[in-house]
Short mmCIF file of C-alpha atoms and ligand atoms in Angstrom, two decimals:
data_model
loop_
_atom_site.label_atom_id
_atom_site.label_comp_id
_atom_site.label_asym_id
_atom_site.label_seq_id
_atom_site.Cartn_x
_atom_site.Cartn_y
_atom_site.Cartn_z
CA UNK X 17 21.92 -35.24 -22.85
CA UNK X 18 21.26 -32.21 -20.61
CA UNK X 19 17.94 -30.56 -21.20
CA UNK X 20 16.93 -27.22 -19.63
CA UNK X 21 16.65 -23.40 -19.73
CA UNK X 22 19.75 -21.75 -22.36
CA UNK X 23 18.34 -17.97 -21.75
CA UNK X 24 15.89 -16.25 -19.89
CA UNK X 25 14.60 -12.93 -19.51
CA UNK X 26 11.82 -10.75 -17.62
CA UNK X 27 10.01 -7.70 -18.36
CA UNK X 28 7.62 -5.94 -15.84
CA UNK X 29 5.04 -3.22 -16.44
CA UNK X 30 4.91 0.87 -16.90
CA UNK X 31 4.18 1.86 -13.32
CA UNK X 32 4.82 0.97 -9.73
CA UNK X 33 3.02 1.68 -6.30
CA UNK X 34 4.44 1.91 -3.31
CA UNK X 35 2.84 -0.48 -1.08
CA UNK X 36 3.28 2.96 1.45
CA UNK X 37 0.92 4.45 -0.85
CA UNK X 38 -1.86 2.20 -0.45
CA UNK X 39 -1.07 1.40 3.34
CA UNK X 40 -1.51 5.70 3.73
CA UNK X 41 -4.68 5.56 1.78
CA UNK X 42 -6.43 2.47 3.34
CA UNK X 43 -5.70 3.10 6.71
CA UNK X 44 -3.20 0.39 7.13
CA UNK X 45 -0.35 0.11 9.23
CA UNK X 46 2.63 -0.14 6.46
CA UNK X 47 4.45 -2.60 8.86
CA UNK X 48 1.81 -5.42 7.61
CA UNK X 49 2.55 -4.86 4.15
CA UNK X 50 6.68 -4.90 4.51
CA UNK X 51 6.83 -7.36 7.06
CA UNK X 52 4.16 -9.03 7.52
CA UNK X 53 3.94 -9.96 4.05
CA UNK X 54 7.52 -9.01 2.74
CA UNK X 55 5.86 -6.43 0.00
CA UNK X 56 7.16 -3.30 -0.79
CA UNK X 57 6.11 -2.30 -4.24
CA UNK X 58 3.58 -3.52 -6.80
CA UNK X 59 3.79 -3.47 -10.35
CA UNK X 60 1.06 -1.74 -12.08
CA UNK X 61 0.42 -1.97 -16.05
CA UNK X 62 -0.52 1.24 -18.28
CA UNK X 63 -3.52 0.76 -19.95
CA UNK X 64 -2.14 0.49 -23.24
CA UNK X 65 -0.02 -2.81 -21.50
CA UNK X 66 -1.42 -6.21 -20.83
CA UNK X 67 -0.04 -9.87 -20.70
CA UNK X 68 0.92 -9.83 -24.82
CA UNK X 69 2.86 -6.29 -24.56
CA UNK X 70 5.01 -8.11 -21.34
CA UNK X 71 5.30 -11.41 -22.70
CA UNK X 72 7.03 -9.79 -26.21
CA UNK X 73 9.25 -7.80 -23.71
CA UNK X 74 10.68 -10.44 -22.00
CA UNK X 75 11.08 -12.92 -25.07
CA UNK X 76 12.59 -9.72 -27.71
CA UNK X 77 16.17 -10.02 -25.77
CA UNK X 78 15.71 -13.65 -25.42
CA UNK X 79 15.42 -14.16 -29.67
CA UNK X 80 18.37 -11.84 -30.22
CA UNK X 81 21.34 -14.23 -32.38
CA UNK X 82 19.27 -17.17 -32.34
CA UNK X 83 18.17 -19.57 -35.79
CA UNK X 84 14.62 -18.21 -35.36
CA UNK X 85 13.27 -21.38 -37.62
CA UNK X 86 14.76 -24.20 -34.47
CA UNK X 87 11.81 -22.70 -32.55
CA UNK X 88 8.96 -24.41 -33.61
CA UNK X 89 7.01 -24.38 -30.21
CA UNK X 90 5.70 -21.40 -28.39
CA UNK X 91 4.26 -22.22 -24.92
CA UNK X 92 2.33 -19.53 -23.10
CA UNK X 93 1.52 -19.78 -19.89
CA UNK X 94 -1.24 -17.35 -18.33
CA UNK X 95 -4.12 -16.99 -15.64
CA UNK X 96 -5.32 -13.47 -16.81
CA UNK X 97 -6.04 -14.22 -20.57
CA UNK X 98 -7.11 -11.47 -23.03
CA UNK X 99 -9.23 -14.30 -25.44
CA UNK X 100 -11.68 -17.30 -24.43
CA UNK X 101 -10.19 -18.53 -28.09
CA UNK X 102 -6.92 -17.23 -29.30
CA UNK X 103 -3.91 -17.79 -27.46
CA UNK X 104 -2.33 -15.03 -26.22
CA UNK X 105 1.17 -16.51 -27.74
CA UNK X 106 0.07 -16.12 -31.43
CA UNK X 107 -0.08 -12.11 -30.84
CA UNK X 108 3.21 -12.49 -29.21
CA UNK X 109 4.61 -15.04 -32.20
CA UNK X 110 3.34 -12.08 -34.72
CA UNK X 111 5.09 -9.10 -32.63
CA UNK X 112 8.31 -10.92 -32.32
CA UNK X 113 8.42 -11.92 -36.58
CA UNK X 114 8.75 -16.00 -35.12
CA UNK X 115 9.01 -18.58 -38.11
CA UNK X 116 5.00 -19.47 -39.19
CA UNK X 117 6.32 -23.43 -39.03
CA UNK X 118 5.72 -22.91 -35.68
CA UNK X 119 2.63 -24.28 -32.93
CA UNK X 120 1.67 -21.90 -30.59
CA UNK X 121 -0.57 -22.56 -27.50
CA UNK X 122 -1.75 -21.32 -24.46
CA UNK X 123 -1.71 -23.08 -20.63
CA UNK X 124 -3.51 -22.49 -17.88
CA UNK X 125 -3.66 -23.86 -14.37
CA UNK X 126 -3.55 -20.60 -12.21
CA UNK X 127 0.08 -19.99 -11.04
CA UNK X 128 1.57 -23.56 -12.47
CA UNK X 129 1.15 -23.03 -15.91
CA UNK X 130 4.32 -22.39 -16.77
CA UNK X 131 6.19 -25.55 -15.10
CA UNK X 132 3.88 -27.50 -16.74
CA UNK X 133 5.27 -25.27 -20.23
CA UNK X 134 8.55 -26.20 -18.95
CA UNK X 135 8.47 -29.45 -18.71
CA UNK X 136 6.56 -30.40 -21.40
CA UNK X 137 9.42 -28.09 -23.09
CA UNK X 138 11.75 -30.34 -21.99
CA UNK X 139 9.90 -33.29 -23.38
CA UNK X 140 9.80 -31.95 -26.72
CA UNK X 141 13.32 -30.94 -26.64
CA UNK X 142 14.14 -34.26 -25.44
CA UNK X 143 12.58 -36.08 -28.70
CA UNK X 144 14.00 -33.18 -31.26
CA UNK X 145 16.87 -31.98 -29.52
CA UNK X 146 18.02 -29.55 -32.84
CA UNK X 147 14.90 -27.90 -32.28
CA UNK X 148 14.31 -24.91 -29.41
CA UNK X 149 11.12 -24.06 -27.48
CA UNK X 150 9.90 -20.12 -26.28
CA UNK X 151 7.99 -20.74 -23.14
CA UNK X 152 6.69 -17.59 -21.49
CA UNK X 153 5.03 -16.91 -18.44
CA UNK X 154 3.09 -13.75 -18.19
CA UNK X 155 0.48 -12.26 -15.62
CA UNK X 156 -1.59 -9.28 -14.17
CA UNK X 157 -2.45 -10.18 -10.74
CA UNK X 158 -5.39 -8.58 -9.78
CA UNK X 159 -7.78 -8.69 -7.23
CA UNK X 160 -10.92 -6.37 -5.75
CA UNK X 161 -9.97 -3.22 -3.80
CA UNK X 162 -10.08 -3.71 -0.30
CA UNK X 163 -9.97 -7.09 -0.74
CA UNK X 164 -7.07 -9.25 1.23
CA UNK X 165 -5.01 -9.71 -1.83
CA UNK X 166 -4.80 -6.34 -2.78
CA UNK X 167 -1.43 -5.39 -1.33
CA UNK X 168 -0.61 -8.89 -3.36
CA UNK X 169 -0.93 -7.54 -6.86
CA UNK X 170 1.75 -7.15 -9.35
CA UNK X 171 2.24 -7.99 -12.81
CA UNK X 172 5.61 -9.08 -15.48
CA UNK X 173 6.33 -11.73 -17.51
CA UNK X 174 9.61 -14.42 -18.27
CA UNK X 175 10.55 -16.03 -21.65
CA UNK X 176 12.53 -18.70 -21.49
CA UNK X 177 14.08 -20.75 -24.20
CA UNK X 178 14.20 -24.10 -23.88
CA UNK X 179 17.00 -26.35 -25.25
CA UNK X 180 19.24 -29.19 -25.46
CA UNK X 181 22.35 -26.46 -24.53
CA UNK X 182 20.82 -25.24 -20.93
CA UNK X 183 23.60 -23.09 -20.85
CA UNK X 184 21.52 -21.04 -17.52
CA UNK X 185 20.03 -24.59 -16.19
CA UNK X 186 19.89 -28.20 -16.82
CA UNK X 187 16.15 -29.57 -15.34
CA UNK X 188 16.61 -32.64 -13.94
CA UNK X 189 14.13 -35.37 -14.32
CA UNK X 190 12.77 -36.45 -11.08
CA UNK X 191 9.49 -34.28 -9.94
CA UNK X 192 7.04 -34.79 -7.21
CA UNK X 193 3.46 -34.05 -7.82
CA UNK X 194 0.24 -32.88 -5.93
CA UNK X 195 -3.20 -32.29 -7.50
CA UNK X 196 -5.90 -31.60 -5.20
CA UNK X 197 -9.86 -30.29 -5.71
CA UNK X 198 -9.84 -27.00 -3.67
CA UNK X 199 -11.32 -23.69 -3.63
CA UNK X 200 -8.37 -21.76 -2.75
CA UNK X 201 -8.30 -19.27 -5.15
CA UNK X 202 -10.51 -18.86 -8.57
CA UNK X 203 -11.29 -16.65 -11.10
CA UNK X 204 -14.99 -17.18 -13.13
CA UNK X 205 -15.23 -15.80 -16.66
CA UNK X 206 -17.37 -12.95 -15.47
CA UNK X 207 -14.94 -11.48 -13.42
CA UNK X 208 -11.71 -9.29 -14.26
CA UNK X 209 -10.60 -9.74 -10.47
CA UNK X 210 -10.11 -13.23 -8.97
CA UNK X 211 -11.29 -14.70 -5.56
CA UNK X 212 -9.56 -15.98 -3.22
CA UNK X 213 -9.57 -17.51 0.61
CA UNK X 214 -6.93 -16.11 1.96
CA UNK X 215 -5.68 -17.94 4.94
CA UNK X 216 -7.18 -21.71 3.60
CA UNK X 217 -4.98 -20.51 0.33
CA UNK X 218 -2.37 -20.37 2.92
CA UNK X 219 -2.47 -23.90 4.78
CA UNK X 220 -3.13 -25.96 0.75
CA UNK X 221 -0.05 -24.05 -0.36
CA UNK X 222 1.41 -25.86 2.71
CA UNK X 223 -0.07 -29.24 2.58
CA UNK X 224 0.41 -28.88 -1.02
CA UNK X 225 4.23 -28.17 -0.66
CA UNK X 226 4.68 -31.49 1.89
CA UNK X 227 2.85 -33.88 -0.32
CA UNK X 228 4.78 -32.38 -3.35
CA UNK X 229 8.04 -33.05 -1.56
CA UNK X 230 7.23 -36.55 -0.02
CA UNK X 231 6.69 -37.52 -3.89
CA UNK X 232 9.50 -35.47 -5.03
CA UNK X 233 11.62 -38.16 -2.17
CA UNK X 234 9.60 -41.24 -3.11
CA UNK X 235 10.49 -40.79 -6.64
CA UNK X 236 14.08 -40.76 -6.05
CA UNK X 237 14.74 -36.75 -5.60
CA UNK X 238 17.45 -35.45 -3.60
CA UNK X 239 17.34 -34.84 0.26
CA UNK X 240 16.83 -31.20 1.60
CA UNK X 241 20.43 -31.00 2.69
CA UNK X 242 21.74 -31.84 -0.90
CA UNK X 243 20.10 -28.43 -1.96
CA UNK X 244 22.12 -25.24 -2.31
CA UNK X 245 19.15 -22.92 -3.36
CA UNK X 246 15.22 -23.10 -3.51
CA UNK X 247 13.19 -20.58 -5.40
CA UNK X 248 9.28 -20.10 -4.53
CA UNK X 249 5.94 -19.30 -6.23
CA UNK X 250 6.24 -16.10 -4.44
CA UNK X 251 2.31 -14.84 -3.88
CA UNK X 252 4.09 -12.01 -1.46
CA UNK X 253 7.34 -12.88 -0.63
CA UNK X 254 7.09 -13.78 3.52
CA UNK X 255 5.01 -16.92 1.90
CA UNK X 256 8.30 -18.21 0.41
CA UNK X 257 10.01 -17.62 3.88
CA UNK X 258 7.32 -19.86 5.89
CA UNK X 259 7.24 -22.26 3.04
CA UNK X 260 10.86 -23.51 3.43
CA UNK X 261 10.98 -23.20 7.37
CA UNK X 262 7.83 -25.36 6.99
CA UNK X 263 9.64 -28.00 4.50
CA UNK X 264 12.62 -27.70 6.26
CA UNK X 265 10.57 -28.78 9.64
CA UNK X 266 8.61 -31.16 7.64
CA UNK X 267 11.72 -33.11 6.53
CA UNK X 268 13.53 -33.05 9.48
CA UNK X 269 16.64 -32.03 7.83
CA UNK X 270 17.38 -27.72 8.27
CA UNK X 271 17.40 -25.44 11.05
CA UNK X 272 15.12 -22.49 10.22
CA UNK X 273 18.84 -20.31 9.37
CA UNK X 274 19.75 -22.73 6.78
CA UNK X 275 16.55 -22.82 5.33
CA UNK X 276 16.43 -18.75 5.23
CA UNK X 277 19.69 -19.14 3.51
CA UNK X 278 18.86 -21.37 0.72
CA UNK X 279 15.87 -19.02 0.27
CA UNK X 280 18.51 -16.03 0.36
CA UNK X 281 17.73 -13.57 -2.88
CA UNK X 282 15.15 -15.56 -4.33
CA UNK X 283 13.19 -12.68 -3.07
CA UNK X 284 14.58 -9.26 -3.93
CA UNK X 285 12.79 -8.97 -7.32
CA UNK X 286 9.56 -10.01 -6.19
CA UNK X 287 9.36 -7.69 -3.13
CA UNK X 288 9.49 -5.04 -5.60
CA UNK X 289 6.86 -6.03 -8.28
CA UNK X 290 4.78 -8.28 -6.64
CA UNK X 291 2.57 -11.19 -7.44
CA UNK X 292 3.20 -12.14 -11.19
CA UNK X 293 0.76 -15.52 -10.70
CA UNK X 294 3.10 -18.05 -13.13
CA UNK X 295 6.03 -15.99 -14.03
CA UNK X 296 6.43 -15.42 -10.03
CA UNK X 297 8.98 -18.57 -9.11
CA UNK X 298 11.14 -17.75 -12.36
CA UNK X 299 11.48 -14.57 -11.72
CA UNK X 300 12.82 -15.44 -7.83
CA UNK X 301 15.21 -17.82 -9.90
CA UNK X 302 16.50 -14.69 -12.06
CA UNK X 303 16.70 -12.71 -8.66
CA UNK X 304 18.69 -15.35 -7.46
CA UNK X 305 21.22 -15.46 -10.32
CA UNK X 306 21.35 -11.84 -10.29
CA UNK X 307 21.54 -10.92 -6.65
CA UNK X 308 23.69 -13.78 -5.06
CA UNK X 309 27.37 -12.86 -4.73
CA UNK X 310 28.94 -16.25 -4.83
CA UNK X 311 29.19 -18.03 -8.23
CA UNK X 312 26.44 -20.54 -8.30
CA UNK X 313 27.70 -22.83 -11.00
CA UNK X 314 27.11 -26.06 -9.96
CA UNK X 315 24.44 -24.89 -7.39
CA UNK X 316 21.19 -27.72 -7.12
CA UNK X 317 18.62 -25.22 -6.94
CA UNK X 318 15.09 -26.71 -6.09
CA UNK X 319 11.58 -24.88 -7.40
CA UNK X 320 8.42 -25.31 -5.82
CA UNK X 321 5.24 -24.19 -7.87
CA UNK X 322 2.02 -23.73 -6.96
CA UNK X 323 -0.95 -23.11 -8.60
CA UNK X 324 -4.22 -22.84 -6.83
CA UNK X 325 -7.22 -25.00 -7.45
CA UNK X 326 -4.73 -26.51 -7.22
CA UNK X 327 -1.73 -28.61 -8.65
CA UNK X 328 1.69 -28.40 -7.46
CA UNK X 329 5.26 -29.59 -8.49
CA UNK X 330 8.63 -29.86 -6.97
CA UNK X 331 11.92 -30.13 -8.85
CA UNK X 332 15.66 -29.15 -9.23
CA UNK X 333 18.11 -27.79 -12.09
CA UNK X 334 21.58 -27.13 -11.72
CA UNK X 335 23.24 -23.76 -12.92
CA UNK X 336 25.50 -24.52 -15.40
CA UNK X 337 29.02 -23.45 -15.41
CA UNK X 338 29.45 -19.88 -17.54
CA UNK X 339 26.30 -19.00 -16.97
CA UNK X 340 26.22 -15.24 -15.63
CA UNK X 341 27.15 -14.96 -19.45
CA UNK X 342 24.08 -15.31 -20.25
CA UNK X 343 22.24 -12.53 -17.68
CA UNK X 344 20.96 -9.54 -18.46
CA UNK X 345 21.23 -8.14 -14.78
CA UNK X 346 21.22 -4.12 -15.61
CA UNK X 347 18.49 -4.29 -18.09
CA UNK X 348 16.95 -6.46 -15.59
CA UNK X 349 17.20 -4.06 -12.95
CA UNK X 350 16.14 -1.07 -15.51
CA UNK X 351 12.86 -3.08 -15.96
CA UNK X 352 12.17 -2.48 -11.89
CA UNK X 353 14.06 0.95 -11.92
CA UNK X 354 12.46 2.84 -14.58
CA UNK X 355 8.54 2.14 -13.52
CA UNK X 356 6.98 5.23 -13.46
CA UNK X 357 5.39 6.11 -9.18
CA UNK X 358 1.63 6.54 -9.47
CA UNK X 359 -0.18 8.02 -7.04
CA UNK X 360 -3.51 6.28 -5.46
CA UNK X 361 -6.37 7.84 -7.52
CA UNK X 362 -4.46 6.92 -10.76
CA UNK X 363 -3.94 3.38 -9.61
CA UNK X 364 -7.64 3.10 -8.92
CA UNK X 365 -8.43 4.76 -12.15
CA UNK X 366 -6.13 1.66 -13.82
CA UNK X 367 -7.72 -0.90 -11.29
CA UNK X 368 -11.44 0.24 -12.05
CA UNK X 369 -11.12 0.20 -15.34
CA UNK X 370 -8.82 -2.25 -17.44
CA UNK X 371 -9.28 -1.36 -20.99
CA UNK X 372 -11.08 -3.61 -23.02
CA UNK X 373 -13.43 -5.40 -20.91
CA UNK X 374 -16.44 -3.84 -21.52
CA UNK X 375 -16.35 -4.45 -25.64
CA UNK X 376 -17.04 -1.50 -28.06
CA UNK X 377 -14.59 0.23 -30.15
CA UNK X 378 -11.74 2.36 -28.77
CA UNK X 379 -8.04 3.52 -29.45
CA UNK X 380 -5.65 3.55 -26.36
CA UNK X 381 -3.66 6.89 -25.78
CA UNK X 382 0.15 5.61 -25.59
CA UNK X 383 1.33 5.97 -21.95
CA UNK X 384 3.92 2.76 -21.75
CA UNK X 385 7.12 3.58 -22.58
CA UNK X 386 7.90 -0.18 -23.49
CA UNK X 387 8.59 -1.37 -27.30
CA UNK X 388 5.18 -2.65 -27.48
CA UNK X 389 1.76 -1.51 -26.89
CA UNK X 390 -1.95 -2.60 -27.35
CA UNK X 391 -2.51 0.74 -29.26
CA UNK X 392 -6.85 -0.30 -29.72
CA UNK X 393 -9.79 -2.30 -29.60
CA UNK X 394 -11.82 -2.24 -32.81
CA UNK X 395 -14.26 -4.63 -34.09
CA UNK X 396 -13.89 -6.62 -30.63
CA UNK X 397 -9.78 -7.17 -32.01
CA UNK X 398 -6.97 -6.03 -29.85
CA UNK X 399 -4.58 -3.89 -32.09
CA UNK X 400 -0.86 -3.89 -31.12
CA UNK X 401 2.06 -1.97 -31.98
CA UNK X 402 5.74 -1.85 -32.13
CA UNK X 403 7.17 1.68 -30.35
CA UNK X 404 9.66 3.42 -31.65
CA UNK X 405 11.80 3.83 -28.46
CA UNK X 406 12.87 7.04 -26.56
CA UNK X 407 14.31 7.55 -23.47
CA UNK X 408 11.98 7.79 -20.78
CA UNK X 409 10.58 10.58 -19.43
CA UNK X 410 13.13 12.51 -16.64
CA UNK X 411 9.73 13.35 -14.14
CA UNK X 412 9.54 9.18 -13.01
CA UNK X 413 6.21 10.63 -11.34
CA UNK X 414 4.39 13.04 -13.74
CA UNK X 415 1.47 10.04 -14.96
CA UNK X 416 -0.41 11.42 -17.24
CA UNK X 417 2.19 14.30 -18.62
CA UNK X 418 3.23 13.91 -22.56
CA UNK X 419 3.20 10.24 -23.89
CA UNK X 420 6.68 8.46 -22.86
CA UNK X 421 5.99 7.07 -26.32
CA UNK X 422 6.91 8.27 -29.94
CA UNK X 423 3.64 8.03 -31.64
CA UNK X 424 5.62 7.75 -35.03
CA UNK X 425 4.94 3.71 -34.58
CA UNK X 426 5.12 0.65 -37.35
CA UNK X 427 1.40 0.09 -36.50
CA UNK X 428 0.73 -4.02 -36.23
CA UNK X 429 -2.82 -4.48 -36.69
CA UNK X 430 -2.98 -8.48 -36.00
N1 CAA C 527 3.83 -5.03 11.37
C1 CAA C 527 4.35 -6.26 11.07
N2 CAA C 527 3.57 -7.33 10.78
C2 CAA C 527 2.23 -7.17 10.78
C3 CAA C 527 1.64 -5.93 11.08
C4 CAA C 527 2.48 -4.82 11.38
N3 CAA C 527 2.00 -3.62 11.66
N4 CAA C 527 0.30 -6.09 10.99
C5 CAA C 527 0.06 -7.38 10.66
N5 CAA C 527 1.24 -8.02 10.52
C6 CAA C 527 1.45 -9.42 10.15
C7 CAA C 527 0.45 -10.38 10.75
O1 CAA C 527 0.80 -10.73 12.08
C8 CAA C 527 0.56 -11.54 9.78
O2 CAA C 527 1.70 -12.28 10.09
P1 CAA C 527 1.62 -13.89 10.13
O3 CAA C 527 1.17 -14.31 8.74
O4 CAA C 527 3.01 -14.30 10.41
O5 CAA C 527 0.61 -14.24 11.15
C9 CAA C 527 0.81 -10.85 8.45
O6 CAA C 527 1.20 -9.52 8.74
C10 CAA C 527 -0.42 -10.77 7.55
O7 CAA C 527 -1.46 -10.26 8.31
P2 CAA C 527 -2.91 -10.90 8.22
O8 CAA C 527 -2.82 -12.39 8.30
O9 CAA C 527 -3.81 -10.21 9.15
O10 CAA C 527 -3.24 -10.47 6.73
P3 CAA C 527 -4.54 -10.65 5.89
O11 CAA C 527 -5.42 -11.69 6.43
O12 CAA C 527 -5.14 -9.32 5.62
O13 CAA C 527 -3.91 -11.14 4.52
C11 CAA C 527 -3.49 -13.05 3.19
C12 CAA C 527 -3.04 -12.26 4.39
C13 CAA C 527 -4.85 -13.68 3.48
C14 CAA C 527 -2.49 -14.13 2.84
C15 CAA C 527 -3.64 -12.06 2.00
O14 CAA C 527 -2.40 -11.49 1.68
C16 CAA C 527 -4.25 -12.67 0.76
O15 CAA C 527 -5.44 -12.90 0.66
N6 CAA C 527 -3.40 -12.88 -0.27
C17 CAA C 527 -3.85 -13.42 -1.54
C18 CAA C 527 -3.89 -14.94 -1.52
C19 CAA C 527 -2.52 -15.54 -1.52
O16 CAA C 527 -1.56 -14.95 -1.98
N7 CAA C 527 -2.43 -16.77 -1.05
C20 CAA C 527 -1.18 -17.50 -1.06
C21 CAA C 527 -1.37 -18.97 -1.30
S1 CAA C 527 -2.32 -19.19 -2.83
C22 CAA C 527 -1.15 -18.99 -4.07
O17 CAA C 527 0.02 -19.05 -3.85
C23 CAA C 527 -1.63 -18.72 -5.46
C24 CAA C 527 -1.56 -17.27 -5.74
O18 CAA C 527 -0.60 -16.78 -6.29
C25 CAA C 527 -2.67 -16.43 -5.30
#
């Protein structure tokens, strides 16, 4: 029986800054951000977005035709959660009308979350294989201004559903595993911005990546040369680069070309929305299916994901034959296209003040042009809402013109 991913789907958020834009206004020289860390944009949610408005994005096209009662798990996978309690996935469940025979829970282990969803999807799958399973990955990646990581924000989300017809990828079984005690990256409960140590987050993504791969080999896994593809967690996208020259060194078995090419358009999505913590290595794999030329059915495609603190794992799938049936390439595309260009005062205004952490009652104008919004905060609850879609607005840069949004909504109070 092959197990795996049938469909998958991303969604990304309202606006977009040019990485030029915040080189210009911090006084850096843009060449660091485009080459020196492969960035060129970063997504950048409305305030009326967060990680439930994304998440119900990506999964709506991934629901459409399918026996809505087979899905009787809903994994969520975050590192920027919205509740201490509630998972973020039961908003989502509510949002998307999903069957109430149905568990629903939320994962965290900073940017590995979601291959841990996806696996234990698999397992599930494996035991009831009539039934389905929604795993989504969504993030806001967000760190202080002036800070190292700030050119490494971003934020989106992927749903994938998880069955025994992988008609996009069958998951193989073998994985190699690293879990190590480190202080790489972290993000206390205080704090709406995480930490990190930027170049020692560097070298345990890298010692992290061997020891992942030397299991990955013990275990009975494939050899390098045996790969067609490998998609990265993709922090900023020149990480990805050093990582495979570095496991291609490390095993002995690829000249630094052959590793770029297996790496080849894992990264054009990801250059333009930036860090997306655990949705980050499934959207490279959607930039790979959608961006390669050659058919990949039949490709071995290996993933390595990384989540700091830090556990890693390294595994393959194989595209299945048929399966650029299944993409959704020009919506896909939309989702980067249609971001709205904010200038650098209103991304600071959205930085310095994400809605709803300091408590206190308060309704959220509509900016996101999206089919979902959280529309207020009352009574410490987050209120959502289903849009009523228009086309979006024909000035891409006039933030904080007329609402993008009919406010004629089917208001969801959950
Ligand atoms: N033109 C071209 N290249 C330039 C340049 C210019 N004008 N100016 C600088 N560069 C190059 C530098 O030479 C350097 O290249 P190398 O890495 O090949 O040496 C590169 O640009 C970056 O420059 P710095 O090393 O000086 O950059 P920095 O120290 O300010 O920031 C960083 C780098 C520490 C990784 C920072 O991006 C950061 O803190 N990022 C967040 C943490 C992170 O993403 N870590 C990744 C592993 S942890 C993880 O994966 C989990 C997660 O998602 C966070």
């Amino acid at each position: 029986m092959q197990l795996g991913i049938e469909n998958i789907s991303f969604a990304t958020s309202e606006y977009v800054l040019p990485l030029a834009t915040l080189a210009e206004a911090t006084g850096v020289e843009v060449g660091k951000f485009h080459v020196g860390i492969g960035q060129e944009l970063m997504s950048v949610p409305a305030a009326d977005e967060d990680i439930v408005t994304m998440a119900a994005t990506a999964a709506q096209p991934v629901l459409e035709g399918q026996d809505l009662s087979a899905i009787r798990t809903v994994l969520f996978a975050t590192e920027s959660g919205i509740d201490q309690s509630k998972a973020a996935g039961v908003y989502v469940h509510h949002l998307l009308g999903l069957d109430s025979r149905c568990r629903v829970i939320e994962l965290k282990q900073a940017c590995y979350s979601a291959t841990a969803a996806l696996q234990m999807a698999v397992a599930l799958v494996a035991r009831r294989p009539e039934q389905k399973v929604l795993v989504i990955a969504s993030d806001v990646a967000r760190y202080d201004r002036d800070s190292s990581g700030e050119p490494t924000q971003g934020a989106g989300a992927v749903a994938m559903l998880v069955s025994a017809n992988p008609a996009v990828l069958a998951i193989e079984p073998v994985s190699g595993l690293h879990t190590a005690d480190v202080m790489d990256f972290w993000r206390p409960n205080y704090r709406s911005t995480a930490l990190v140590d930027g170049k020692y987050s560097v070298s345990v993504y890298m010692e992290a990546l061997r020891a992942a791969w030397d299991d990955y080999r013990e275990q009975g896994g494939h050899e390098l040369a045996s790969f067609d593809r490998f998609c990265y967690h993709q922090p900023f996208t020149r990480l990805a680069v050093k990582a495979h020259r570095t496991l291609a060194k490390h095993s002995g078995e690829l000249s630094n070309d052959a590793a770029d090419a297996q790496i080849a358009n894992t990264l054009d999505y990801n250059r333009q929305i930036g860090n997306t913590y655990t949705a980050s290595v499934y959207i490279g794999l959607l930039s790979l299916l959608e961006n390669a030329a050659d058919d990949l059915s039949g490709a071995r495609v290996g993933f390595f994901s990384y989540g700091s603190g830090s556990v890693a794992e390294l595994f393959a799938g194989v595209v299945q034959p048929g399966y650029r049936e299944m993409l959704r390439t020009s919506r896909h595309r939309e989702q980067i296209q249609r971001r709205r260009e904010i200038d650098h005062s209103t991304y600071v205004r959205l930085h310095d003040h994400p809605e709803g952490l300091v408590g206190g009652d308060h309704d959220i104008a509509p900016e996101t042009t999206g089919p979902f919004r959280l529309a207020a905060i009352r009574d410490h609850k987050r209120i959502y809402e289903t849009v009523a879609q228009v086309s979006a607005p024909a000035d891409a840069s006039a933030v904080g013109a007329s609402p993008a949004v009919s406010t004629d909504t089917a208001t969801t109070a959950l």
